[in-house]
Coordinates of C-alpha atoms in Angstrom, one line a residue:
Chain A
X1 CA 31.6 -34.4 -45.5
X2 CA 34.3 -33.4 -43.1
X3 CA 33.9 -30.4 -40.8
X4 CA 36.2 -27.5 -41.6
X5 CA 37.8 -26.4 -38.4
X6 CA 39.9 -23.6 -39.8
X7 CA 36.9 -21.6 -41.0
X8 CA 36.5 -18.1 -39.6
X9 CA 33.0 -17.3 -38.2
X10 CA 31.0 -15.6 -40.9
X11 CA 28.1 -14.6 -38.6
X12 CA 28.3 -11.3 -36.9
X13 CA 27.5 -11.7 -33.2
X14 CA 26.5 -9.1 -30.6
X15 CA 25.8 -9.3 -26.9
X16 CA 22.2 -10.0 -25.9
X17 CA 20.7 -7.6 -23.5
X18 CA 18.3 -9.1 -21.0
X19 CA 16.3 -7.3 -18.3
X20 CA 15.9 -9.4 -15.2
X21 CA 13.1 -7.7 -13.3
X22 CA 11.8 -5.3 -12.1
X23 CA 8.9 -7.7 -11.6
X24 CA 10.7 -11.0 -11.3
X25 CA 10.5 -13.5 -8.5
X26 CA 14.2 -14.0 -8.4
X27 CA 15.0 -10.3 -7.7
X28 CA 13.6 -10.2 -4.2
X29 CA 11.4 -7.2 -4.8
X30 CA 11.3 -4.5 -7.5
X31 CA 14.8 -4.6 -8.6
X32 CA 16.1 -4.7 -12.2
X33 CA 19.4 -6.2 -13.5
X34 CA 20.3 -5.2 -17.0
X35 CA 22.4 -8.0 -18.1
X36 CA 24.5 -8.2 -21.3
X37 CA 25.1 -11.8 -22.3
X38 CA 27.6 -13.5 -24.5
X39 CA 25.9 -16.9 -25.0
X40 CA 25.0 -17.5 -21.4
X41 CA 27.9 -15.7 -19.9
X42 CA 27.5 -12.4 -18.3
X43 CA 29.7 -9.7 -19.7
X44 CA 28.0 -6.7 -18.2
X45 CA 25.5 -6.2 -15.4
X46 CA 23.9 -2.9 -14.5
X47 CA 21.8 -2.9 -11.3
X48 CA 18.8 -0.5 -11.5
X49 CA 17.1 0.4 -8.3
X50 CA 14.8 3.1 -7.0
X51 CA 11.4 1.5 -7.8
X52 CA 10.5 1.3 -4.2
X53 CA 11.6 4.7 -3.1
X54 CA 9.3 6.0 -0.4
X55 CA 11.1 9.2 0.7
X56 CA 11.8 7.9 4.1
X57 CA 14.7 10.2 4.9
X58 CA 12.9 13.3 3.8
X59 CA 9.7 12.4 5.7
X60 CA 11.6 11.8 8.8
X61 CA 12.8 15.4 8.8
X62 CA 9.2 16.6 9.0
X63 CA 8.1 14.4 11.9
X64 CA 9.3 13.9 15.5
X65 CA 12.1 11.5 16.3
X66 CA 9.7 8.9 17.7
X67 CA 7.4 9.0 14.8
X68 CA 10.2 7.7 12.5
X69 CA 10.2 4.4 14.3
X70 CA 7.2 2.8 12.5
X71 CA 8.8 3.9 9.2
X72 CA 12.1 2.1 10.1
X73 CA 10.1 -1.1 10.6
X74 CA 9.3 -0.8 6.9
X75 CA 12.9 -0.4 5.8
X76 CA 14.1 -3.9 6.1
X77 CA 10.8 -5.6 6.8
X78 CA 12.5 -8.9 7.8
X79 CA 14.4 -7.2 10.6
X80 CA 12.1 -4.6 12.1
X81 CA 13.5 -5.0 15.6
X82 CA 17.1 -4.4 14.5
X83 CA 16.1 -1.3 12.6
X84 CA 14.3 0.1 15.7
X85 CA 17.4 -0.6 17.7
X86 CA 19.7 1.3 15.2
X87 CA 17.6 4.4 15.4
X88 CA 17.2 4.1 19.2
X89 CA 21.0 3.9 19.6
X90 CA 21.5 7.0 17.4
X91 CA 18.9 9.0 19.4
X92 CA 20.5 7.8 22.6
X93 CA 23.9 9.1 21.4
X94 CA 22.4 12.4 20.3
X95 CA 20.6 13.2 23.6
X96 CA 22.4 11.1 26.2
X97 CA 19.5 8.9 27.1
X98 CA 20.4 6.2 29.6
X99 CA 19.0 2.7 29.0
X100 CA 17.3 0.6 31.6
X101 CA 19.2 -2.7 32.3
X102 CA 16.3 -5.1 31.7
X103 CA 15.3 -3.1 28.6
X104 CA 18.8 -3.4 27.2
X105 CA 18.7 -7.2 27.7
X106 CA 15.3 -7.4 26.0
X107 CA 16.7 -5.4 23.1
X108 CA 19.6 -7.8 22.7
X109 CA 17.2 -10.7 22.8
X110 CA 15.0 -9.1 20.2
X111 CA 17.9 -8.2 17.9
X112 CA 19.3 -11.7 18.1
X113 CA 15.9 -13.3 17.5
X114 CA 15.7 -11.0 14.4
X115 CA 19.0 -12.4 13.3
X116 CA 17.7 -15.9 13.5
X117 CA 14.6 -14.9 11.5
X118 CA 16.6 -13.2 8.8
X119 CA 19.2 -15.8 8.3
X120 CA 16.7 -18.6 8.3
X121 CA 14.5 -16.9 5.8
X122 CA 17.4 -15.8 3.5
X123 CA 18.8 -19.3 3.4
X124 CA 15.4 -20.6 2.5
X125 CA 15.1 -18.0 -0.3
X126 CA 18.6 -18.8 -1.5
X127 CA 17.5 -22.4 -2.0
X128 CA 14.4 -21.2 -3.8
X129 CA 16.6 -19.3 -6.2
X130 CA 18.6 -22.4 -6.8
X131 CA 15.5 -24.2 -8.0
X132 CA 14.6 -26.1 -4.8
X133 CA 11.1 -24.7 -5.0
X134 CA 9.2 -24.6 -1.8
X135 CA 10.5 -27.3 0.4
X136 CA 13.5 -25.7 2.2
X137 CA 11.8 -22.3 2.1
X138 CA 8.8 -23.7 3.9
X139 CA 10.9 -25.4 6.5
X140 CA 12.6 -22.1 7.1
X141 CA 9.3 -20.3 7.3
X142 CA 8.0 -22.9 9.8
X143 CA 10.7 -21.9 12.2
X144 CA 10.5 -18.2 11.4
X145 CA 6.8 -18.3 12.3
X146 CA 7.5 -19.4 15.8
X147 CA 9.7 -16.4 16.4
X148 CA 7.2 -14.0 14.8
X149 CA 4.6 -15.3 17.2
X150 CA 7.0 -14.3 20.0
X151 CA 7.3 -10.8 18.5
X152 CA 3.5 -10.6 18.3
X153 CA 3.2 -11.5 22.0
X154 CA 5.7 -8.9 23.0
X155 CA 5.0 -6.0 20.7
X156 CA 1.5 -6.7 19.2
X157 CA 2.7 -7.1 15.6
X158 CA 4.5 -9.9 13.8
X159 CA 6.6 -7.9 11.4
X160 CA 6.0 -4.2 11.9
X161 CA 7.0 -4.5 15.6
X162 CA 7.7 -0.8 16.5
X163 CA 8.8 -2.0 19.9
X164 CA 12.3 -0.7 20.7
X165 CA 12.5 2.9 22.0
X166 CA 15.3 5.1 23.1
X167 CA 15.9 4.1 26.7
X168 CA 14.7 0.6 26.5
X169 CA 11.6 -1.1 25.0
X170 CA 8.1 0.4 24.7
X171 CA 6.5 -2.0 27.2
X172 CA 7.8 -5.0 29.2
X173 CA 7.3 -8.4 27.8
X174 CA 4.2 -10.3 29.1
X175 CA 4.4 -12.9 31.8
X176 CA 5.9 -16.2 30.7
X177 CA 7.3 -14.7 27.5
X178 CA 10.9 -15.3 28.4
X179 CA 10.2 -18.9 29.3
X180 CA 8.4 -19.4 26.0
X181 CA 11.3 -17.7 24.1
X182 CA 13.8 -19.9 25.9
X183 CA 12.0 -23.1 24.8
X184 CA 12.0 -22.0 21.2
X185 CA 15.7 -20.9 21.3
X186 CA 16.7 -24.2 22.9
X187 CA 15.1 -26.2 20.2
X188 CA 16.6 -24.1 17.4
X189 CA 19.9 -26.0 17.1
X190 CA 17.8 -29.2 16.4
X191 CA 16.2 -27.4 13.5
X192 CA 19.6 -26.1 12.3
X193 CA 21.0 -29.7 12.4
X194 CA 18.1 -30.9 10.3
X195 CA 18.4 -27.9 7.9
X196 CA 22.1 -28.6 7.5
X197 CA 21.4 -32.3 6.9
X198 CA 19.2 -31.2 4.1
X199 CA 21.6 -28.7 2.6
X200 CA 25.2 -28.5 3.7
X201 CA 26.6 -31.7 2.2
X202 CA 24.1 -31.8 -0.7
X203 CA 26.1 -32.3 -3.9
X204 CA 23.8 -30.2 -6.0
X205 CA 24.1 -27.2 -3.7
X206 CA 27.8 -27.6 -3.6
X207 CA 28.1 -27.6 -7.3
X208 CA 25.8 -24.6 -7.7
X209 CA 27.4 -22.5 -5.0
X210 CA 31.1 -23.4 -4.5
X211 CA 33.5 -21.0 -6.3
X212 CA 30.5 -19.0 -7.7
X213 CA 30.3 -15.3 -7.1
X214 CA 33.7 -15.0 -5.4
X215 CA 34.3 -11.7 -3.7
X216 CA 37.9 -11.1 -2.7
X217 CA 38.9 -9.7 0.6
X218 CA 40.4 -6.6 -0.9
X219 CA 37.5 -5.8 -3.1
X220 CA 35.0 -6.4 -0.3
X221 CA 36.8 -4.0 2.0
X222 CA 37.2 -1.3 -0.6
X223 CA 33.6 -1.5 -1.6
X224 CA 32.4 -1.0 1.9
X225 CA 30.7 -4.3 2.1
X226 CA 29.7 -5.3 5.7
X227 CA 27.9 -8.1 7.5
X228 CA 28.0 -11.8 6.7
X229 CA 29.1 -11.0 3.2
X230 CA 32.3 -9.4 4.4
X231 CA 32.9 -12.1 6.9
X232 CA 32.4 -14.8 4.3
X233 CA 35.3 -13.2 2.4
X234 CA 37.5 -13.7 5.5
X235 CA 37.5 -10.3 7.1
X236 CA 37.1 -10.4 10.9
X237 CA 34.8 -7.4 11.3
X238 CA 31.7 -7.6 13.5
X239 CA 30.4 -4.4 15.0
X240 CA 29.1 -6.3 18.0
X241 CA 32.7 -7.0 18.7
X242 CA 34.3 -3.8 17.4
X243 CA 31.9 -1.3 19.0
X244 CA 30.6 -3.5 21.8
X245 CA 27.4 -1.5 21.7
X246 CA 24.5 -2.5 24.0
X247 CA 25.5 -5.4 26.2
X248 CA 27.4 -7.4 23.6
X249 CA 30.6 -7.1 25.5
X250 CA 29.0 -9.2 28.3
X251 CA 28.5 -12.2 26.1
X252 CA 31.0 -14.7 24.8
X253 CA 30.5 -15.6 21.2
X254 CA 32.7 -16.2 18.2
X255 CA 32.6 -14.5 14.8
X256 CA 32.4 -17.1 12.1
X257 CA 34.6 -16.4 9.0
X258 CA 34.6 -17.8 5.5
X259 CA 37.7 -18.4 3.4
X260 CA 37.2 -17.5 -0.2
X261 CA 34.0 -15.5 -0.2
X262 CA 31.8 -17.5 -2.6
X263 CA 28.1 -18.2 -2.3
X264 CA 28.7 -21.3 -0.3
X265 CA 30.8 -19.4 2.3
X266 CA 28.1 -16.9 2.7
X267 CA 25.6 -19.6 3.3
X268 CA 27.8 -21.3 5.8
X269 CA 28.7 -18.1 7.6
X270 CA 25.0 -17.4 8.1
X271 CA 24.3 -20.9 9.4
X272 CA 27.2 -20.6 11.9
X273 CA 26.1 -17.1 12.9
X274 CA 22.7 -18.5 13.8
X275 CA 24.4 -21.0 16.1
X276 CA 26.3 -18.1 17.8
X277 CA 23.1 -16.2 18.1
X278 CA 21.5 -19.1 19.9
X279 CA 24.5 -19.0 22.3
X280 CA 24.1 -15.2 22.9
X281 CA 20.4 -15.7 23.5
X282 CA 21.0 -18.5 26.0
X283 CA 23.4 -16.3 27.9
X284 CA 21.0 -13.3 27.8
X285 CA 18.2 -15.5 29.2
X286 CA 20.4 -16.4 32.1
X287 CA 21.7 -12.8 32.8
X288 CA 18.5 -10.8 32.4
X289 CA 17.3 -9.4 35.7
X290 CA 13.8 -10.6 36.7
X291 CA 12.5 -7.2 37.8
X292 CA 13.2 -3.6 37.1
X293 CA 11.8 -1.2 34.5
X294 CA 12.1 -2.0 30.8
X295 CA 12.5 1.6 29.9
X296 CA 14.4 4.5 31.6
X297 CA 12.4 7.6 32.9
X298 CA 13.7 9.8 30.0
X299 CA 12.5 7.1 27.6
X300 CA 9.1 7.1 29.1
X301 CA 8.8 10.8 28.7
X302 CA 9.9 10.4 25.1
X303 CA 7.2 7.9 24.3
X304 CA 4.5 9.8 26.1
X305 CA 5.3 13.2 24.7
X306 CA 7.4 13.0 21.6
X307 CA 7.1 16.8 20.8
X308 CA 8.8 17.8 24.1
X309 CA 11.9 16.0 23.1
X310 CA 14.4 18.5 21.8
X311 CA 17.9 17.1 21.6
X312 CA 20.8 19.6 21.9
X313 CA 22.3 20.9 18.7
X314 CA 24.8 18.5 17.2
X315 CA 25.0 15.3 15.3
X316 CA 25.3 11.6 16.1
X317 CA 25.9 8.4 14.2
X318 CA 24.5 5.3 15.7
X319 CA 25.3 1.9 14.1
X320 CA 24.6 -1.7 14.8
X321 CA 25.4 -5.0 13.3
X322 CA 22.1 -5.7 11.7
X323 CA 21.6 -9.2 10.2
X324 CA 22.6 -7.7 6.8
X325 CA 25.6 -5.6 7.8
X326 CA 26.3 -2.3 9.2
X327 CA 23.1 -0.4 9.7
X328 CA 23.7 3.2 10.6
X329 CA 21.5 6.2 11.4
X330 CA 23.0 9.6 11.1
X331 CA 21.0 12.4 12.8
X332 CA 21.7 16.1 12.9
X333 CA 19.7 18.1 15.4
X334 CA 19.1 21.8 15.3
X335 CA 17.4 21.8 18.7
X336 CA 13.9 21.4 17.4
X337 CA 11.6 18.4 17.9
X338 CA 12.3 17.2 14.3
X339 CA 15.7 16.1 13.1
X340 CA 17.4 18.6 10.8
X341 CA 19.0 15.8 8.8
X342 CA 18.3 12.1 8.9
X343 CA 20.3 9.6 6.9
X344 CA 20.2 5.8 6.8
X345 CA 23.3 3.9 5.9
X346 CA 21.5 0.8 4.6
X347 CA 23.6 -2.4 4.5
X348 CA 21.6 -3.9 1.6
X349 CA 22.2 -0.9 -0.6
X350 CA 26.0 -0.8 -0.1
X351 CA 26.3 -4.6 -0.4
X352 CA 24.4 -4.5 -3.7
X353 CA 26.8 -2.1 -5.4
X354 CA 29.4 -4.8 -5.8
X355 CA 27.0 -7.1 -7.7
X356 CA 28.5 -6.6 -11.1
X357 CA 32.0 -7.6 -10.0
X358 CA 30.8 -10.8 -8.5
X359 CA 28.6 -11.7 -11.5
X360 CA 31.1 -11.1 -14.4
X361 CA 32.0 -14.3 -16.1
X362 CA 29.2 -16.3 -14.4
X363 CA 26.1 -17.7 -16.1
X364 CA 22.7 -16.1 -15.9
X365 CA 21.5 -18.8 -13.6
X366 CA 24.3 -18.0 -11.2
X367 CA 23.5 -14.3 -11.2
X368 CA 20.2 -15.1 -9.5
X369 CA 21.8 -17.1 -6.7
X370 CA 24.6 -14.5 -6.3
X371 CA 21.9 -11.9 -5.8
X372 CA 20.2 -14.2 -3.4
X373 CA 23.4 -14.7 -1.4
X374 CA 23.9 -10.9 -1.1
X375 CA 20.7 -10.9 1.0
X376 CA 18.9 -7.7 0.0
X377 CA 15.5 -6.3 1.0
X378 CA 14.4 -3.7 -1.5
X379 CA 12.6 -1.7 1.2
X380 CA 16.0 -1.0 2.6
X381 CA 17.8 -0.5 -0.7
X382 CA 15.4 2.2 -2.0
X383 CA 14.2 3.6 1.3
Chain B
X1 CA 38.1 -39.6 2.8
X2 CA 35.8 -41.6 0.7
X3 CA 32.6 -39.8 -0.2
X4 CA 29.7 -41.7 -1.5
X5 CA 28.3 -39.7 -4.4
X6 CA 24.6 -38.8 -3.7
X7 CA 24.8 -39.3 0.0
X8 CA 23.9 -35.7 0.6
X9 CA 20.9 -35.9 -1.7
X10 CA 19.7 -39.1 0.1
X11 CA 20.1 -37.4 3.5
X12 CA 18.1 -34.5 2.2
X13 CA 15.3 -36.8 1.0
X14 CA 15.4 -38.4 4.5
X15 CA 14.6 -35.0 6.0
X16 CA 11.7 -34.5 3.6
X17 CA 10.4 -38.0 4.5
X18 CA 10.6 -37.3 8.2
X19 CA 8.6 -34.0 7.7
X20 CA 6.1 -35.9 5.7
X21 CA 5.6 -38.5 8.4
X22 CA 5.2 -35.8 11.0
X23 CA 2.0 -34.6 9.5
X24 CA 0.1 -37.9 10.3
X25 CA -0.6 -39.3 13.7
X26 CA 0.6 -42.7 12.7
X27 CA 3.8 -41.2 11.3
X28 CA 4.4 -39.3 14.5
X29 CA 3.9 -42.5 16.5
X30 CA 6.4 -44.2 14.2
X31 CA 9.0 -41.5 14.7
X32 CA 8.5 -41.7 18.4
X33 CA 9.2 -45.5 18.3
X34 CA 12.3 -44.9 16.2
X35 CA 13.5 -42.3 18.8
X36 CA 13.7 -39.4 16.3
X37 CA 13.7 -36.0 17.9
X38 CA 10.6 -34.2 19.0
X39 CA 8.5 -33.0 16.1
X40 CA 6.0 -30.2 15.6
X41 CA 3.4 -32.2 13.8
X42 CA 1.1 -30.5 11.3
X43 CA 1.9 -26.8 11.4
X44 CA -0.5 -25.5 8.8
X45 CA -3.7 -23.6 9.9
X46 CA -6.6 -24.0 7.5
X47 CA -7.3 -20.3 7.7
X48 CA -10.8 -19.4 6.8
X49 CA -12.2 -22.5 8.6
X50 CA -9.8 -22.4 11.4
X51 CA -8.3 -19.2 12.9
X52 CA -5.0 -18.6 14.5
X53 CA -5.2 -17.6 18.2
X54 CA -3.6 -14.2 18.6
X55 CA -1.8 -13.0 21.6
X56 CA -3.5 -10.4 23.8
X57 CA -1.3 -7.6 22.6
X58 CA -2.1 -8.2 18.9
X59 CA -3.0 -4.8 17.4
X60 CA -4.7 -3.8 14.3
X61 CA -6.6 -0.5 14.0
X62 CA -7.4 2.0 16.8
X63 CA -10.8 2.6 18.2
X64 CA -12.3 5.2 20.6
X65 CA -13.3 4.2 24.1
X66 CA -16.4 5.3 25.9
X67 CA -17.5 4.6 29.5
X68 CA -21.1 3.4 29.8
X69 CA -23.0 5.3 27.1
X70 CA -21.6 6.5 23.8
X71 CA -22.1 10.1 24.8
X72 CA -19.6 9.7 27.6
X73 CA -16.5 9.2 25.5
X74 CA -13.1 9.7 27.0
X75 CA -11.7 11.7 24.1
X76 CA -11.5 15.5 24.8
X77 CA -10.4 16.4 21.2
X78 CA -7.0 17.7 22.3
X79 CA -5.7 16.7 18.9
X80 CA -2.4 15.3 20.2
X81 CA -2.9 12.0 18.3
X82 CA -3.8 13.9 15.1
X83 CA -0.5 15.8 15.5
X84 CA 1.7 12.8 16.3
X85 CA 0.2 10.3 13.8
X86 CA 3.1 9.5 11.5
X87 CA 1.0 8.9 8.3
X88 CA -1.4 11.6 9.3
X89 CA -4.6 9.5 9.1
X90 CA -6.6 11.0 12.0
X91 CA -8.9 14.0 11.4
X92 CA -10.5 15.7 14.4
X93 CA -12.9 18.6 14.5
X94 CA -13.7 20.1 17.9
X95 CA -17.4 20.6 18.7
X96 CA -18.1 24.4 19.0
X97 CA -21.2 26.5 19.8
X98 CA -22.5 29.4 17.6
X99 CA -20.0 31.9 19.0
X100 CA -17.1 29.6 18.0
X101 CA -16.2 28.6 21.5
X102 CA -15.5 25.0 22.3
X103 CA -18.6 23.2 23.5
X104 CA -18.3 21.5 26.9
X105 CA -20.0 18.6 28.6
X106 CA -19.0 17.7 32.1
X107 CA -16.2 20.2 31.9
X108 CA -14.7 18.6 28.9
X109 CA -14.4 19.5 25.2
X110 CA -15.7 17.1 22.7
X111 CA -14.8 15.9 19.2
X112 CA -17.6 16.8 16.7
X113 CA -15.8 14.7 14.2
X114 CA -13.2 12.0 14.8
X115 CA -12.2 10.1 11.6
X116 CA -9.5 7.6 11.0
X117 CA -8.7 6.8 7.4
X118 CA -7.8 3.1 8.0
X119 CA -6.6 2.7 4.5
X120 CA -3.7 4.9 5.5
X121 CA -3.3 3.8 9.1
X122 CA -0.3 1.6 9.7
X123 CA -1.2 0.3 13.1
X124 CA 1.9 1.7 14.8
X125 CA 0.2 2.4 18.1
X126 CA 1.8 5.8 18.5
X127 CA -1.7 7.4 19.0
X128 CA -2.3 5.1 22.0
X129 CA 1.1 5.9 23.5
X130 CA 0.7 9.6 23.3
X131 CA -3.0 9.9 24.4
X132 CA -3.0 11.4 27.9
X133 CA -6.6 10.3 28.5
X134 CA -6.4 6.7 27.5
X135 CA -9.2 7.5 25.0
X136 CA -7.9 5.6 22.1
X137 CA -6.9 1.9 22.1
X138 CA -5.9 -0.7 19.6
X139 CA -8.5 -3.2 18.3
X140 CA -7.9 -6.7 17.3
X141 CA -10.5 -7.1 14.5
X142 CA -8.6 -7.8 11.3
X143 CA -11.1 -9.1 8.8
X144 CA -12.1 -5.8 7.3
X145 CA -12.7 -5.3 3.7
X146 CA -14.7 -3.0 1.5
X147 CA -15.4 -2.2 -2.1
X148 CA -13.9 1.3 -1.9
X149 CA -11.3 3.3 0.0
X150 CA -13.2 6.5 0.5
X151 CA -16.4 5.0 2.0
X152 CA -15.9 1.8 3.8
X153 CA -12.3 2.3 4.7
X154 CA -12.9 5.7 6.2
X155 CA -14.0 5.2 9.8
X156 CA -16.0 7.9 11.3
X157 CA -16.7 8.5 15.0
X158 CA -19.8 6.3 15.0
X159 CA -17.9 3.4 13.6
X160 CA -14.9 3.9 15.9
X161 CA -16.8 4.1 19.2
X162 CA -16.5 1.0 21.3
X163 CA -17.2 0.5 25.0
X164 CA -14.7 0.2 27.8
X165 CA -16.2 -3.3 28.5
X166 CA -15.3 -4.4 25.0
X167 CA -11.7 -3.2 25.6
X168 CA -11.6 -5.1 28.8
X169 CA -12.8 -8.2 27.0
X170 CA -10.2 -8.2 24.3
X171 CA -7.2 -6.9 26.4
X172 CA -7.8 -7.7 30.1
X173 CA -4.2 -7.1 31.3
X174 CA -3.8 -3.7 29.5
X175 CA -7.4 -2.6 30.5
X176 CA -6.6 -3.3 34.2
X177 CA -3.5 -1.0 34.0
X178 CA -5.5 1.7 32.3
X179 CA -8.3 1.5 34.8
X180 CA -5.8 1.8 37.6
X181 CA -4.3 4.8 36.1
X182 CA -7.6 6.5 35.4
X183 CA -8.8 5.8 39.0
X184 CA -5.6 7.4 40.4
X185 CA -6.2 10.4 38.2
X186 CA -9.8 10.8 39.3
X187 CA -8.7 10.6 43.0
X188 CA -6.2 13.4 42.3
X189 CA -8.8 15.6 40.6
X190 CA -11.5 15.3 43.3
X191 CA -10.4 17.5 46.2
X192 CA -10.2 16.2 49.7

């Protein structure tokens, strides 16, 4: 019997609604995507978050400025050092705290090491989302572990560092730490070469990532997307260059840019950024003064007696280029030891809002890797 | 440019093979002979049998320091740490006599009760930073577990007290700095 091709469909169809998450390994935490599917194609996607809300901003208004630092570690738990740095810079702006020179270099070193940790881990997780279970992720974690050991030697904790303070760092690094750090950083490009040999030219990865989840330049700018995601779309915007906060104006480094803003571009931008971070670190190891305090006198007073610290009335917005994008802390002071208002501009949260526009028209399996390429940490999204 | 299909996949498998070889002594020797870059060898630590060496600054939960005998503790129950603790896990009761005045020994007040709820403590080290008497320090004991939160995870004064010698044994560098500071303070206090 011949097939009738001119027949109209007699079956009524309706979009299938699927909940990805909140407890799902591909959602990087407790995050839910309500997806409407036509076959396997996404026609609607609604991100649902708030499952990990911990009331960080409200709690911070009831405690001293310094007491908020351990809570910022838990915002983006991959980048505790950057989060500390963001709040420290906001407090320094609010109260005109000067920073010790050696302390400032140590802060740059810590922030760049954090960038290495974050980008290595997120690339590993992206591969995990693509179905390469375990292997690339474990290679990434092997390298991450070395840097976490460095963090432990300096601050006492691997992930919840609580190390950077207004005016410098809490305590100077132990003897021989810089030498050890330099060895690890010098070997990092070798690992990156190996990692790229495994991934960059792999046909499966190219097929899965190229021209998937494209984010146009215009849309990225109007949505307020920042960080590697924005740069992957071809916008040259790096707060390290724009603001030149800390000592970043003293280092020479390039800002890698992508061309079309697909998942592959985001992956490549992160890899290239790691290479630039290595360069910044090597310059910092050369420039850092051997002696001198790691924290300024005002900073010491702040650490020892947090309740005596009463910044003048006013407000300040301190921002840094965290590995995920623009991390900002907005503080309003009413002259008391506690902030009157405390707000976090979390890059993961803002970058996540554009998820639906990137996913429309893609398949379900692509939604998972698009989410992976956004690089979110739910601790920061929900705060 | 001619691209051989599958070359990327083969290259990736090569990396996996190299990492596999690294884990064996004969494999490492082979890689050395072939002149392939320096390797890490086996990186896994067989945890319960074999423990990772922690750095000196590694911190876990705080403990109270005493000099010599447990009666001679450094804490004077000033309650600064209780006030500054971000998750509010320290509870202090000052020792008082019948009239309600603070009890004193060697000219210092004492804590009657000093409890840390370590199921809430987040090991941030702020209590150590703010203590003006260096009476509280961070421990590095991490294998703590119990059947309930209220009993075993609620550390009372007796459980928290540890000697200054113990502190010196786990953190020699930090203890030396603290001792120096305390000696300087004592010199200042004693007249002449």
